[in-house]
PDB file of C-alpha atoms in Angstrom:
ATOM      1  CA  MET A   1     103.909 -20.400 -92.130  1.00 87.00           C
ATOM      2  CA  ILE A   2     101.835 -22.150 -94.787  1.00 95.00           C
ATOM      3  CA  LEU A   3     101.777 -19.430 -97.438  1.00 96.00           C
ATOM      4  CA  SER A   4     103.357 -15.993 -97.550  1.00 96.00           C
ATOM      5  CA  VAL A   5     102.698 -13.689-100.507  1.00 96.00           C
ATOM      6  CA  ASN A   6     104.823 -10.547-100.458  1.00 96.00           C
ATOM      7  CA  ASN A   7     104.439  -7.464-102.665  1.00 97.00           C
ATOM      8  CA  ILE A   8     103.283  -9.145-105.877  1.00 97.00           C
ATOM      9  CA  HIS A   9     103.036  -6.932-108.964  1.00 97.00           C
ATOM     10  CA  LYS A  10     101.760  -8.013-112.370  1.00 97.00           C
ATOM     11  CA  SER A  11     101.248  -5.964-115.513  1.00 96.00           C
ATOM     12  CA  TYR A  12     100.011  -6.768-118.995  1.00 93.00           C
ATOM     13  CA  GLY A  13     101.582  -4.113-121.136  1.00 92.00           C
ATOM     14  CA  LYS A  14     100.737  -0.773-119.566  1.00 91.00           C
ATOM     15  CA  GLU A  15      97.880  -2.199-117.509  1.00 92.00           C
ATOM     16  CA  GLU A  16      98.882  -2.991-113.920  1.00 94.00           C
ATOM     17  CA  VAL A  17      96.591  -5.812-112.787  1.00 95.00           C
ATOM     18  CA  LEU A  18      98.144  -6.539-109.378  1.00 97.00           C
ATOM     19  CA  LYS A  19      99.610  -3.671-107.355  1.00 95.00           C
ATOM     20  CA  GLY A  20     101.684  -4.989-104.476  1.00 96.00           C
ATOM     21  CA  ILE A  21      99.587  -7.924-103.206  1.00 96.00           C
ATOM     22  CA  SER A  22     100.646  -9.241 -99.776  1.00 96.00           C
ATOM     23  CA  PHE A  23      99.000 -11.667 -97.350  1.00 95.00           C
ATOM     24  CA  ASP A  24      99.808 -14.681 -95.165  1.00 95.00           C
ATOM     25  CA  ILE A  25      98.090 -17.949 -94.310  1.00 95.00           C
ATOM     26  CA  ASN A  26      99.459 -19.270 -91.030  1.00 90.00           C
ATOM     27  CA  ASN A  27      97.026 -22.018 -90.027  1.00 90.00           C
ATOM     28  CA  SER A  28      94.724 -24.668 -91.428  1.00 91.00           C
ATOM     29  CA  GLU A  29      92.080 -22.089 -92.232  1.00 93.00           C
ATOM     30  CA  ILE A  30      89.883 -21.256 -95.205  1.00 95.00           C
ATOM     31  CA  VAL A  31      90.757 -17.916 -96.777  1.00 95.00           C
ATOM     32  CA  ALA A  32      88.570 -16.503 -99.535  1.00 94.00           C
ATOM     33  CA  LEU A  33      89.795 -14.254-102.328  1.00 95.00           C
ATOM     34  CA  VAL A  34      86.763 -12.316-103.555  1.00 93.00           C
ATOM     35  CA  GLY A  35      86.430  -9.917-106.443  1.00 90.00           C
ATOM     36  CA  PRO A  36      84.433  -9.338-109.633  1.00 86.00           C
ATOM     37  CA  ASN A  37      85.225 -11.265-112.795  1.00 83.00           C
ATOM     38  CA  GLY A  38      88.312  -9.755-114.397  1.00 83.00           C
ATOM     39  CA  SER A  39      89.697  -8.398-111.134  1.00 88.00           C
ATOM     40  CA  GLY A  40      92.855 -10.537-111.308  1.00 92.00           C
ATOM     41  CA  LYS A  41      91.943 -13.412-108.982  1.00 93.00           C
ATOM     42  CA  SER A  42      92.933 -16.151-111.424  1.00 93.00           C
ATOM     43  CA  THR A  43      96.068 -14.226-112.390  1.00 95.00           C
ATOM     44  CA  LEU A  44      97.153 -14.115-108.742  1.00 96.00           C
ATOM     45  CA  LEU A  45      96.466 -17.819-108.199  1.00 96.00           C
ATOM     46  CA  ASN A  46      98.360 -18.731-111.377  1.00 96.00           C
ATOM     47  CA  ILE A  47     101.336 -16.655-110.222  1.00 96.00           C
ATOM     48  CA  ILE A  48     101.350 -18.331-106.797  1.00 96.00           C
ATOM     49  CA  ASN A  49     101.420 -21.704-108.553  1.00 95.00           C
ATOM     50  CA  ASN A  50     104.260 -20.598-110.874  1.00 94.00           C
ATOM     51  CA  LEU A  51     102.099 -20.811-113.997  1.00 95.00           C
ATOM     52  CA  LEU A  52     102.577 -17.104-114.688  1.00 96.00           C
ATOM     53  CA  PRO A  53     105.580 -14.919-113.874  1.00 95.00           C
ATOM     54  CA  ALA A  54     105.191 -11.932-111.565  1.00 96.00           C
ATOM     55  CA  ASN A  55     106.895  -8.647-112.384  1.00 96.00           C
ATOM     56  CA  ASN A  56     107.960  -8.369-108.772  1.00 95.00           C
ATOM     57  CA  GLY A  57     107.418 -10.076-105.415  1.00 95.00           C
ATOM     58  CA  LYS A  58     108.293 -13.132-103.335  1.00 93.00           C
ATOM     59  CA  PHE A  59     106.575 -16.303-102.124  1.00 92.00           C
ATOM     60  CA  ASN A  60     107.092 -18.793 -99.340  1.00 94.00           C
ATOM     61  CA  ILE A  61     105.023 -21.976 -99.551  1.00 96.00           C
ATOM     62  CA  LEU A  62     105.440 -24.443 -96.689  1.00 95.00           C
ATOM     63  CA  GLY A  63     108.971 -23.188 -96.160  1.00 92.00           C
ATOM     64  CA  GLY A  64     109.959 -23.484 -99.824  1.00 92.00           C
ATOM     65  CA  SER A  65     109.805 -21.679-103.149  1.00 90.00           C
ATOM     66  CA  ASN A  66     106.966 -21.846-105.651  1.00 89.00           C
ATOM     67  CA  LYS A  67     109.654 -22.812-108.175  1.00 89.00           C
ATOM     68  CA  ASP A  68     110.574 -25.985-106.249  1.00 90.00           C
ATOM     69  CA  PRO A  69     108.813 -29.048-107.786  1.00 88.00           C
ATOM     70  CA  GLU A  70     108.861 -30.821-104.416  1.00 90.00           C
ATOM     71  CA  VAL A  71     106.585 -28.131-102.955  1.00 91.00           C
ATOM     72  CA  PHE A  72     103.840 -29.232-105.335  1.00 89.00           C
ATOM     73  CA  ARG A  73     103.718 -32.664-103.735  1.00 91.00           C
ATOM     74  CA  LYS A  74     102.307 -30.906-100.667  1.00 94.00           C
ATOM     75  CA  ILE A  75      99.900 -28.479-102.338  1.00 96.00           C
ATOM     76  CA  SER A  76      97.257 -28.647-105.062  1.00 96.00           C
ATOM     77  CA  PHE A  77      95.684 -26.182-107.454  1.00 97.00           C
ATOM     78  CA  MET A  78      92.138 -26.527-108.776  1.00 96.00           C
ATOM     79  CA  GLN A  79      91.860 -24.593-112.036  1.00 94.00           C
ATOM     80  CA  ASP A  80      88.841 -24.172-114.282  1.00 92.00           C
ATOM     81  CA  ASN A  81      87.571 -27.005-116.460  1.00 94.00           C
ATOM     82  CA  THR A  82      89.623 -25.976-119.511  1.00 94.00           C
ATOM     83  CA  VAL A  83      92.409 -28.183-118.068  1.00 95.00           C
ATOM     84  CA  LEU A  84      90.248 -31.292-118.554  1.00 98.00           C
ATOM     85  CA  TYR A  85      90.431 -33.538-121.629  1.00 98.00           C
ATOM     86  CA  ASP A  86      87.074 -34.425-123.179  1.00 97.00           C
ATOM     87  CA  TYR A  87      88.326 -37.713-124.659  1.00 97.00           C
ATOM     88  CA  LEU A  88      89.595 -39.031-121.298  1.00 98.00           C
ATOM     89  CA  THR A  89      87.505 -40.429-118.475  1.00 98.00           C
ATOM     90  CA  GLY A  90      87.366 -39.040-114.973  1.00 98.00           C
ATOM     91  CA  TYR A  91      89.387 -42.023-113.812  1.00 98.00           C
ATOM     92  CA  ASP A  92      92.074 -41.298-116.429  1.00 98.00           C
ATOM     93  CA  HIS A  93      92.543 -37.811-114.953  1.00 98.00           C
ATOM     94  CA  LEU A  94      92.820 -39.120-111.409  1.00 98.00           C
ATOM     95  CA  GLN A  95      95.109 -41.985-112.405  1.00 97.00           C
ATOM     96  CA  PHE A  96      97.504 -39.565-114.139  1.00 96.00           C
ATOM     97  CA  ILE A  97      97.888 -37.583-110.920  1.00 95.00           C
ATOM     98  CA  GLY A  98      98.086 -40.814-108.949  1.00 94.00           C
ATOM     99  CA  ASP A  99     100.963 -42.065-111.079  1.00 94.00           C
ATOM    100  CA  LEU A 100     102.862 -38.785-110.601  1.00 91.00           C
ATOM    101  CA  GLN A 101     102.243 -38.693-106.852  1.00 91.00           C
ATOM    102  CA  GLY A 102     102.591 -42.398-106.071  1.00 92.00           C
ATOM    103  CA  ILE A 103      98.930 -42.743-105.074  1.00 94.00           C
ATOM    104  CA  THR A 104      97.291 -46.160-104.928  1.00 95.00           C
ATOM    105  CA  LYS A 105      94.296 -47.205-107.003  1.00 95.00           C
ATOM    106  CA  LYS A 106      92.430 -47.815-103.743  1.00 96.00           C
ATOM    107  CA  HIS A 107      92.923 -44.188-102.693  1.00 96.00           C
ATOM    108  CA  ILE A 108      91.765 -42.964-106.115  1.00 97.00           C
ATOM    109  CA  PHE A 109      88.447 -44.764-105.688  1.00 96.00           C
ATOM    110  CA  GLU A 110      88.120 -43.601-102.072  1.00 96.00           C
ATOM    111  CA  THR A 111      88.576 -39.994-103.182  1.00 96.00           C
ATOM    112  CA  ALA A 112      86.057 -40.403-106.003  1.00 97.00           C
ATOM    113  CA  GLU A 113      83.515 -41.837-103.573  1.00 96.00           C
ATOM    114  CA  ARG A 114      84.143 -39.041-101.058  1.00 93.00           C
ATOM    115  CA  ILE A 115      83.446 -36.369-103.691  1.00 94.00           C
ATOM    116  CA  GLY A 116      80.554 -38.351-105.170  1.00 93.00           C
ATOM    117  CA  ILE A 117      81.872 -38.936-108.680  1.00 96.00           C
ATOM    118  CA  ASP A 118      82.271 -42.714-108.432  1.00 95.00           C
ATOM    119  CA  GLY A 119      79.029 -43.243-110.378  1.00 96.00           C
ATOM    120  CA  TYR A 120      80.411 -41.661-113.548  1.00 97.00           C
ATOM    121  CA  LEU A 121      84.141 -42.111-113.060  1.00 97.00           C
ATOM    122  CA  ASN A 122      84.501 -44.241-116.224  1.00 96.00           C
ATOM    123  CA  LYS A 123      82.522 -41.861-118.432  1.00 97.00           C
ATOM    124  CA  LYS A 124      84.407 -39.589-120.846  1.00 98.00           C
ATOM    125  CA  VAL A 125      84.628 -36.016-119.580  1.00 98.00           C
ATOM    126  CA  GLY A 126      83.167 -34.725-122.848  1.00 98.00           C
ATOM    127  CA  HIS A 127      79.828 -36.092-121.609  1.00 97.00           C
ATOM    128  CA  TYR A 128      80.078 -34.436-118.175  1.00 97.00           C
ATOM    129  CA  SER A 129      77.870 -31.544-117.134  1.00 94.00           C
ATOM    130  CA  LEU A 130      79.506 -28.400-115.731  1.00 92.00           C
ATOM    131  CA  GLY A 131      78.752 -29.554-112.190  1.00 92.00           C
ATOM    132  CA  MET A 132      80.254 -32.995-112.829  1.00 95.00           C
ATOM    133  CA  LYS A 133      83.421 -31.351-114.153  1.00 96.00           C
ATOM    134  CA  GLN A 134      83.652 -29.195-111.023  1.00 94.00           C
ATOM    135  CA  HIS A 135      83.406 -32.294-108.848  1.00 95.00           C
ATOM    136  CA  LEU A 136      86.155 -34.013-110.855  1.00 97.00           C
ATOM    137  CA  LEU A 137      88.403 -30.961-110.522  1.00 97.00           C
ATOM    138  CA  LEU A 138      87.876 -30.986-106.754  1.00 96.00           C
ATOM    139  CA  ALA A 139      88.740 -34.702-106.595  1.00 97.00           C
ATOM    140  CA  MET A 140      91.914 -33.994-108.579  1.00 97.00           C
ATOM    141  CA  ALA A 141      92.871 -31.280-106.093  1.00 97.00           C
ATOM    142  CA  LEU A 142      92.133 -33.482-103.091  1.00 96.00           C
ATOM    143  CA  ILE A 143      93.706 -36.735-104.180  1.00 96.00           C
ATOM    144  CA  ASN A 144      97.266 -36.021-102.967  1.00 94.00           C
ATOM    145  CA  GLN A 145      96.019 -35.050 -99.478  1.00 94.00           C
ATOM    146  CA  PRO A 146      97.642 -31.596 -99.681  1.00 96.00           C
ATOM    147  CA  LYS A 147      98.682 -29.334 -96.839  1.00 96.00           C
ATOM    148  CA  LEU A 148      97.494 -26.366 -98.920  1.00 97.00           C
ATOM    149  CA  MET A 149      94.664 -26.369-101.461  1.00 97.00           C
ATOM    150  CA  ILE A 150      94.269 -23.443-103.856  1.00 97.00           C
ATOM    151  CA  LEU A 151      90.864 -23.471-105.526  1.00 96.00           C
ATOM    152  CA  ASP A 152      89.771 -21.199-108.370  1.00 93.00           C
ATOM    153  CA  GLU A 153      85.954 -20.759-108.267  1.00 91.00           C
ATOM    154  CA  PRO A 154      85.275 -24.232-106.756  1.00 92.00           C
ATOM    155  CA  LEU A 155      81.509 -23.658-106.456  1.00 90.00           C
ATOM    156  CA  ASN A 156      81.013 -22.471-110.018  1.00 86.00           C
ATOM    157  CA  GLY A 157      78.234 -24.334-111.814  1.00 82.00           C
ATOM    158  CA  LEU A 158      77.089 -26.354-108.812  1.00 88.00           C
ATOM    159  CA  ASP A 159      73.449 -26.774-107.863  1.00 88.00           C
ATOM    160  CA  PRO A 160      72.542 -25.864-104.254  1.00 88.00           C
ATOM    161  CA  THR A 161      72.781 -29.452-102.982  1.00 89.00           C
ATOM    162  CA  SER A 162      76.200 -29.990-104.557  1.00 89.00           C
ATOM    163  CA  ALA A 163      77.440 -26.612-103.297  1.00 89.00           C
ATOM    164  CA  ILE A 164      76.439 -27.537 -99.743  1.00 89.00           C
ATOM    165  CA  LYS A 165      78.317 -30.844-100.037  1.00 90.00           C
ATOM    166  CA  VAL A 166      81.464 -29.112-101.317  1.00 91.00           C
ATOM    167  CA  ARG A 167      81.317 -26.574 -98.486  1.00 91.00           C
ATOM    168  CA  GLU A 168      81.015 -29.430 -95.979  1.00 93.00           C
ATOM    169  CA  ILE A 169      84.076 -31.129 -97.493  1.00 93.00           C
ATOM    170  CA  LEU A 170      86.093 -27.910 -97.312  1.00 94.00           C
ATOM    171  CA  LEU A 171      85.169 -27.377 -93.668  1.00 94.00           C
ATOM    172  CA  GLU A 172      86.087 -30.977 -92.879  1.00 94.00           C
ATOM    173  CA  LEU A 173      89.460 -30.591 -94.604  1.00 94.00           C
ATOM    174  CA  ALA A 174      90.239 -27.431 -92.642  1.00 94.00           C
ATOM    175  CA  GLU A 175      89.397 -29.228 -89.390  1.00 94.00           C
ATOM    176  CA  GLN A 176      91.766 -32.034 -90.417  1.00 93.00           C
ATOM    177  CA  GLY A 177      94.662 -29.626 -90.945  1.00 94.00           C
ATOM    178  CA  THR A 178      94.461 -28.497 -94.578  1.00 96.00           C
ATOM    179  CA  ALA A 179      94.771 -24.800 -95.357  1.00 96.00           C
ATOM    180  CA  ILE A 180      92.525 -23.610 -98.193  1.00 97.00           C
ATOM    181  CA  LEU A 181      92.726 -20.514-100.374  1.00 97.00           C
ATOM    182  CA  LEU A 182      89.715 -20.213-102.653  1.00 95.00           C
ATOM    183  CA  SER A 183      88.561 -17.568-105.073  1.00 94.00           C
ATOM    184  CA  SER A 184      85.033 -16.497-105.900  1.00 89.00           C
ATOM    185  CA  HIS A 185      83.230 -13.599-107.545  1.00 84.00           C
ATOM    186  CA  ASN A 186      80.221 -14.237-105.306  1.00 79.00           C
ATOM    187  CA  LEU A 187      80.551 -13.462-101.585  1.00 80.00           C
ATOM    188  CA  ALA A 188      77.278 -15.257-100.818  1.00 79.00           C
ATOM    189  CA  GLU A 189      78.812 -18.534-102.058  1.00 78.00           C
ATOM    190  CA  ILE A 190      81.609 -18.615 -99.525  1.00 83.00           C
ATOM    191  CA  ASP A 191      80.376 -16.733 -96.469  1.00 80.00           C
ATOM    192  CA  LYS A 192      79.324 -20.060 -94.902  1.00 83.00           C
ATOM    193  CA  VAL A 193      82.851 -21.497 -94.928  1.00 89.00           C
ATOM    194  CA  THR A 194      85.054 -18.592 -93.874  1.00 86.00           C
ATOM    195  CA  SER A 195      85.148 -15.245 -92.115  1.00 70.00           C
ATOM    196  CA  ASN A 196      88.596 -14.400 -93.485  1.00 88.00           C
ATOM    197  CA  ILE A 197      87.988 -12.522 -96.727  1.00 91.00           C
ATOM    198  CA  LEU A 198      90.488 -10.846 -99.034  1.00 93.00           C
ATOM    199  CA  PHE A 199      88.664  -8.428-101.330  1.00 93.00           C
ATOM    200  CA  LEU A 200      90.544  -7.754-104.561  1.00 93.00           C
ATOM    201  CA  LYS A 201      89.660  -4.382-106.069  1.00 88.00           C
ATOM    202  CA  ASN A 202      91.571  -2.242-108.548  1.00 87.00           C
ATOM    203  CA  GLY A 203      94.652  -4.406-108.133  1.00 92.00           C
ATOM    204  CA  VAL A 204      94.918  -4.136-104.347  1.00 92.00           C
ATOM    205  CA  LEU A 205      93.656  -6.253-101.450  1.00 92.00           C
ATOM    206  CA  ILE A 206      91.215  -5.097 -98.813  1.00 83.00           C
ATOM    207  CA  HIS A 207      91.325  -7.385 -95.775  1.00 67.00           C
ATOM    208  CA  GLU A 208      88.001  -7.950 -94.054  1.00 57.00           C
ATOM    209  CA  ASP A 209      87.122 -10.151 -91.078  1.00 55.00           C
ATOM    210  CA  LEU A 210      83.412 -10.880 -91.424  1.00 52.00           C
ATOM    211  CA  SER A 211      83.215 -12.252 -87.887  1.00 53.00           C
ATOM    212  CA  ALA A 212      83.596  -8.648 -86.684  1.00 50.00           C
ATOM    213  CA  HIS A 213      80.191  -7.842 -88.103  1.00 43.00           C
ATOM    214  CA  LYS A 214      77.632  -8.714 -85.420  1.00 42.00           C
ATOM    215  CA  GLN A 215      74.565  -7.548 -87.262  1.00 45.00           C
ATOM    216  CA  VAL A 216      73.079  -8.522 -90.600  1.00 46.00           C
ATOM    217  CA  TRP A 217      70.054  -6.937 -92.246  1.00 44.00           C
ATOM    218  CA  TYR A 218      68.020  -8.955 -94.752  1.00 44.00           C
ATOM    219  CA  GLU A 219      65.266  -7.451 -96.849  1.00 52.00           C
ATOM    220  CA  ILE A 220      62.666  -9.647 -98.531  1.00 52.00           C
ATOM    221  CA  LYS A 221      60.196  -8.257-101.034  1.00 55.00           C
ATOM    222  CA  VAL A 222      57.125 -10.363-101.857  1.00 59.00           C
ATOM    223  CA  MET A 223      54.240  -9.054-103.984  1.00 58.00           C
ATOM    224  CA  ASP A 224      55.343  -5.452-103.373  1.00 55.00           C
ATOM    225  CA  VAL A 225      55.288  -6.005 -99.608  1.00 51.00           C
ATOM    226  CA  GLU A 226      58.648  -5.411 -97.970  1.00 50.00           C
ATOM    227  CA  ILE A 227      59.585  -7.363 -94.859  1.00 46.00           C
ATOM    228  CA  GLY A 228      62.708  -6.528 -92.882  1.00 51.00           C
ATOM    229  CA  ILE A 229      64.388  -9.289 -90.892  1.00 46.00           C
ATOM    230  CA  TYR A 230      67.010  -8.288 -88.366  1.00 44.00           C
ATOM    231  CA  PHE A 231      69.602 -10.698 -86.967  1.00 43.00           C
ATOM    232  CA  LYS A 232      72.084 -10.030 -84.186  1.00 43.00           C
TER     233      LYS A 232
END
């Protein structure tokens, strides 16, 4: 068992945001958590990573508790870019994690090159574009070679070429034995990397295996002429 989430409840005042969330990740697979902005995706990920308390529920992460610091040597959590410091360089961010995790300078540069941020690694983050920040966040999540990666909107702000590269990296990681839980508000962004989708709606999860759907209907409208394309 890589991750087991059991009956998680979370309320803010009288508003119940999460209503008994349960799911398991058993293998090195990519699982997507999909829902509209404000649906509670980030809240759930923060609770799993012990950054927010749940009102009720239990976790098992790689055989341990999400309150055990040692567990976080084996997992990583990619948050949004508000965790970055504008006055530090990309290398400073990676070196900080490296010092905590006992990671060599050589591995830091190898990770930066793999993600494609080596060209601006010594630039201050305050001068990064949104896409550059997303790449740095991914490098920070990857650098400790985790058994489980939890990624909050990893494709946000990426141009099509960069998004394709990130998807390729995620697929490669899954093939190498890393389990990945990622969130997105856009199903089209992640349908190329996983068929295991958890839809979060009104505080509950709807499990959906997209591989069960054999048929897809696309409709293209050009100059008021509609063309239907049918795939099976």
